[in-house]
mmCIF file of C-alpha atoms in Angstrom:
data_model
loop_
_atom_site.group_PDB
_atom_site.id
_atom_site.type_symbol
_atom_site.label_atom_id
_atom_site.label_comp_id
_atom_site.label_asym_id
_atom_site.label_seq_id
_atom_site.Cartn_x
_atom_site.Cartn_y
_atom_site.Cartn_z
ATOM 1 C CA UNK Y 276 -219.943 2.696 -80.445
ATOM 2 C CA UNK Y 277 -222.091 5.264 -79.161
ATOM 3 C CA UNK Y 278 -222.169 7.190 -76.046
ATOM 4 C CA UNK Y 279 -225.346 5.429 -74.798
ATOM 5 C CA UNK Y 280 -223.899 1.798 -75.445
ATOM 6 C CA UNK Y 281 -220.191 2.763 -74.158
ATOM 7 C CA UNK Y 282 -222.325 3.649 -70.922
ATOM 8 C CA UNK Y 283 -224.578 0.861 -71.061
ATOM 9 C CA UNK Y 284 -221.225 -1.122 -71.119
ATOM 10 C CA UNK Y 285 -219.698 0.142 -67.771
ATOM 11 C CA UNK Y 286 -222.822 0.214 -65.876
ATOM 12 C CA UNK Y 287 -223.364 -3.540 -66.573
ATOM 13 C CA UNK Y 288 -219.561 -4.170 -65.826
ATOM 14 C CA UNK Y 289 -219.739 -2.559 -62.351
ATOM 15 C CA UNK Y 290 -223.149 -4.195 -61.678
ATOM 16 C CA UNK Y 291 -221.113 -7.616 -61.890
ATOM 17 C CA UNK Y 292 -218.935 -6.286 -59.294
ATOM 18 C CA UNK Y 293 -222.274 -5.245 -57.143
ATOM 19 C CA UNK Y 294 -223.877 -8.686 -58.040
ATOM 20 C CA UNK Y 295 -220.892 -10.483 -56.849
ATOM 21 C CA UNK Y 296 -221.069 -8.436 -53.146
ATOM 22 C CA UNK Y 297 -224.560 -9.151 -52.903
ATOM 23 C CA UNK Y 298 -224.449 -12.833 -53.613
ATOM 24 C CA UNK Y 299 -221.592 -13.091 -51.003
ATOM 25 C CA UNK Y 300 -223.364 -10.572 -48.318
ATOM 26 C CA UNK Y 301 -226.975 -12.445 -48.812
ATOM 27 C CA UNK Y 302 -224.979 -16.172 -48.081
ATOM 28 C CA UNK Y 303 -223.097 -14.504 -45.218
ATOM 29 C CA UNK Y 304 -226.451 -13.116 -43.756
ATOM 30 C CA UNK Y 305 -228.267 -16.224 -43.881
ATOM 31 C CA UNK Y 306 -225.244 -17.856 -42.363
ATOM 32 C CA UNK Y 307 -225.701 -15.587 -39.609
ATOM 33 C CA UNK Y 308 -229.195 -16.200 -38.939
ATOM 34 C CA UNK Y 309 -228.985 -19.020 -36.610
ATOM 35 C CA UNK Y 310 -226.703 -16.467 -34.608
ATOM 36 C CA UNK Y 311 -229.643 -14.258 -34.661
ATOM 37 C CA UNK Y 312 -232.500 -16.690 -33.593
ATOM 38 C CA UNK Y 313 -234.124 -15.838 -30.277
ATOM 39 C CA UNK Y 314 -234.106 -11.835 -30.778
ATOM 40 C CA UNK Y 315 -237.049 -9.800 -32.189
ATOM 41 C CA UNK Y 316 -236.488 -7.260 -35.012
ATOM 42 C CA UNK Y 317 -239.100 -4.571 -35.079
ATOM 43 C CA UNK Y 318 -239.732 -3.931 -38.955
ATOM 44 C CA UNK Y 319 -242.172 -1.188 -39.498
ATOM 45 C CA UNK Y 320 -244.041 -1.760 -36.037
ATOM 46 C CA UNK Y 321 -243.755 -5.329 -36.760
ATOM 47 C CA UNK Y 322 -241.969 -7.697 -34.459
ATOM 48 C CA UNK Y 323 -240.352 -10.287 -36.661
ATOM 49 C CA UNK Y 324 -238.189 -13.177 -35.233
ATOM 50 C CA UNK Y 325 -234.328 -12.329 -35.734
ATOM 51 C CA UNK Y 326 -233.336 -15.592 -37.460
ATOM 52 C CA UNK Y 327 -236.359 -15.451 -39.928
ATOM 53 C CA UNK Y 328 -235.661 -11.855 -40.535
ATOM 54 C CA UNK Y 329 -231.916 -12.604 -41.769
ATOM 55 C CA UNK Y 330 -232.854 -15.275 -43.616
ATOM 56 C CA UNK Y 331 -235.257 -12.699 -45.768
ATOM 57 C CA UNK Y 332 -232.720 -10.064 -45.979
ATOM 58 C CA UNK Y 333 -230.159 -12.686 -47.218
ATOM 59 C CA UNK Y 334 -232.658 -14.240 -49.597
ATOM 60 C CA UNK Y 335 -233.625 -10.891 -51.093
ATOM 61 C CA UNK Y 336 -229.958 -10.137 -51.426
ATOM 62 C CA UNK Y 337 -229.300 -12.935 -53.188
ATOM 63 C CA UNK Y 338 -232.116 -12.796 -55.546
ATOM 64 C CA UNK Y 339 -230.832 -8.996 -56.289
ATOM 65 C CA UNK Y 340 -227.680 -10.504 -56.721
ATOM 66 C CA UNK Y 341 -228.686 -13.242 -59.405
ATOM 67 C CA UNK Y 342 -231.078 -10.902 -61.217
ATOM 68 C CA UNK Y 343 -228.278 -8.130 -61.152
ATOM 69 C CA UNK Y 344 -225.963 -10.722 -62.752
ATOM 70 C CA UNK Y 345 -228.233 -11.373 -65.172
ATOM 71 C CA UNK Y 346 -228.938 -7.972 -65.998
ATOM 72 C CA UNK Y 347 -225.338 -7.225 -66.315
ATOM 73 C CA UNK Y 348 -224.638 -10.270 -68.989
ATOM 74 C CA UNK Y 349 -227.639 -9.108 -70.752
ATOM 75 C CA UNK Y 350 -225.986 -5.603 -70.868
ATOM 76 C CA UNK Y 351 -222.929 -6.354 -71.920
ATOM 77 C CA UNK Y 352 -224.133 -8.385 -74.821
ATOM 78 C CA UNK Y 353 -226.158 -5.800 -75.822
ATOM 79 C CA UNK Y 354 -224.020 -3.136 -75.765
ATOM 80 C CA UNK Y 355 -221.758 -4.951 -78.211
ATOM 81 C CA UNK Y 356 -224.833 -5.921 -80.457
ATOM 82 C CA UNK Y 357 -227.773 -3.797 -79.642
ATOM 83 C CA UNK Y 358 -230.049 -6.169 -81.653
ATOM 84 C CA UNK Y 359 -229.594 -8.630 -79.141
ATOM 85 C CA UNK Y 360 -230.799 -6.787 -76.075
ATOM 86 C CA UNK Y 361 -233.719 -8.885 -75.285
ATOM 87 C CA UNK Y 362 -234.834 -9.257 -71.827
ATOM 88 C CA UNK Y 363 -232.525 -6.937 -70.802
ATOM 89 C CA UNK Y 364 -234.651 -4.162 -69.621
ATOM 90 C CA UNK Y 365 -237.103 -6.573 -67.646
ATOM 91 C CA UNK Y 366 -234.387 -8.368 -65.862
ATOM 92 C CA UNK Y 367 -233.084 -4.653 -65.180
ATOM 93 C CA UNK Y 368 -236.583 -3.719 -63.478
ATOM 94 C CA UNK Y 369 -236.625 -6.911 -61.727
ATOM 95 C CA UNK Y 370 -233.184 -6.635 -60.127
ATOM 96 C CA UNK Y 371 -234.120 -2.724 -59.068
ATOM 97 C CA UNK Y 372 -237.354 -3.701 -57.694
ATOM 98 C CA UNK Y 373 -235.782 -6.677 -55.457
ATOM 99 C CA UNK Y 374 -232.945 -4.474 -54.409
ATOM 100 C CA UNK Y 375 -235.281 -1.700 -53.135
ATOM 101 C CA UNK Y 376 -237.148 -4.194 -51.166
ATOM 102 C CA UNK Y 377 -234.302 -5.696 -50.054
ATOM 103 C CA UNK Y 378 -232.828 -1.923 -48.854
ATOM 104 C CA UNK Y 379 -236.159 -1.472 -47.031
ATOM 105 C CA UNK Y 380 -236.257 -4.712 -45.395
ATOM 106 C CA UNK Y 381 -232.435 -4.643 -44.490
ATOM 107 C CA UNK Y 382 -232.565 -0.930 -43.335
ATOM 108 C CA UNK Y 383 -235.555 -1.141 -40.860
ATOM 109 C CA UNK Y 384 -233.379 -3.474 -38.368
ATOM 110 C CA UNK Y 385 -230.036 -1.856 -39.109
ATOM 111 C CA UNK Y 386 -228.181 -4.324 -41.361
ATOM 112 C CA UNK Y 387 -226.033 -3.016 -43.605
ATOM 113 C CA UNK Y 388 -226.405 -5.160 -46.593
ATOM 114 C CA UNK Y 389 -228.646 -2.317 -47.635
ATOM 115 C CA UNK Y 390 -225.488 -0.498 -48.783
ATOM 116 C CA UNK Y 391 -224.463 -3.303 -51.615
ATOM 117 C CA UNK Y 392 -228.457 -3.716 -52.627
ATOM 118 C CA UNK Y 393 -229.107 -0.124 -53.275
ATOM 119 C CA UNK Y 394 -225.973 0.270 -55.281
ATOM 120 C CA UNK Y 395 -227.663 -2.721 -57.110
ATOM 121 C CA UNK Y 396 -230.779 -1.298 -57.462
ATOM 122 C CA UNK Y 397 -229.388 2.208 -58.711
ATOM 123 C CA UNK Y 398 -227.167 0.591 -61.124
ATOM 124 C CA UNK Y 399 -229.919 -1.476 -62.642
ATOM 125 C CA UNK Y 400 -232.234 1.546 -62.918
ATOM 126 C CA UNK Y 401 -229.430 3.141 -64.944
ATOM 127 C CA UNK Y 402 -228.830 -0.050 -66.983
ATOM 128 C CA UNK Y 403 -232.927 0.287 -67.676
ATOM 129 C CA UNK Y 404 -232.621 3.819 -68.903
ATOM 130 C CA UNK Y 405 -229.586 3.283 -71.005
ATOM 131 C CA UNK Y 406 -231.349 0.344 -72.389
ATOM 132 C CA UNK Y 407 -233.906 2.233 -73.696
ATOM 133 C CA UNK Y 408 -231.370 4.699 -75.095
ATOM 134 C CA UNK Y 409 -229.429 2.117 -77.291
ATOM 135 C CA UNK Y 410 -232.971 0.711 -78.130
ATOM 136 C CA UNK Y 411 -233.941 4.513 -79.997
ATOM 137 C CA UNK Y 412 -230.645 4.500 -81.278
ATOM 138 C CA UNK Y 413 -231.456 1.370 -83.176
ATOM 139 C CA UNK Y 414 -234.693 2.516 -84.097
ATOM 140 C CA UNK Y 415 -233.197 5.293 -86.025
#
């Protein structure tokens, strides 16, 4: 197994843990949306109702977790058998984009889910990079 395949597998295994954390935090955030109801949150100069904002942050965290888990599963499979990488790169890019969107929304209001979703976004970007390197090795 080449160094790039090993790194893809390591990043994918770490992504599984981060995906679980993102999913749990997303559900906890959505569960706390009722407590935030009636408050307002300033998000980039817009006043959003607190319950709606926490639902958005929780939903984005769940979406990030699901996409990160898909990226991890495809990355683990692709590290073992590079010809089966398939949709790993698009899933990783979507996970990274969703993670960045979650970070931007959560950090603007002071919610701490941005830490986990930022880690998910960074890992997804690294997985996409190593996906490309493994594909280049396969083409040789």
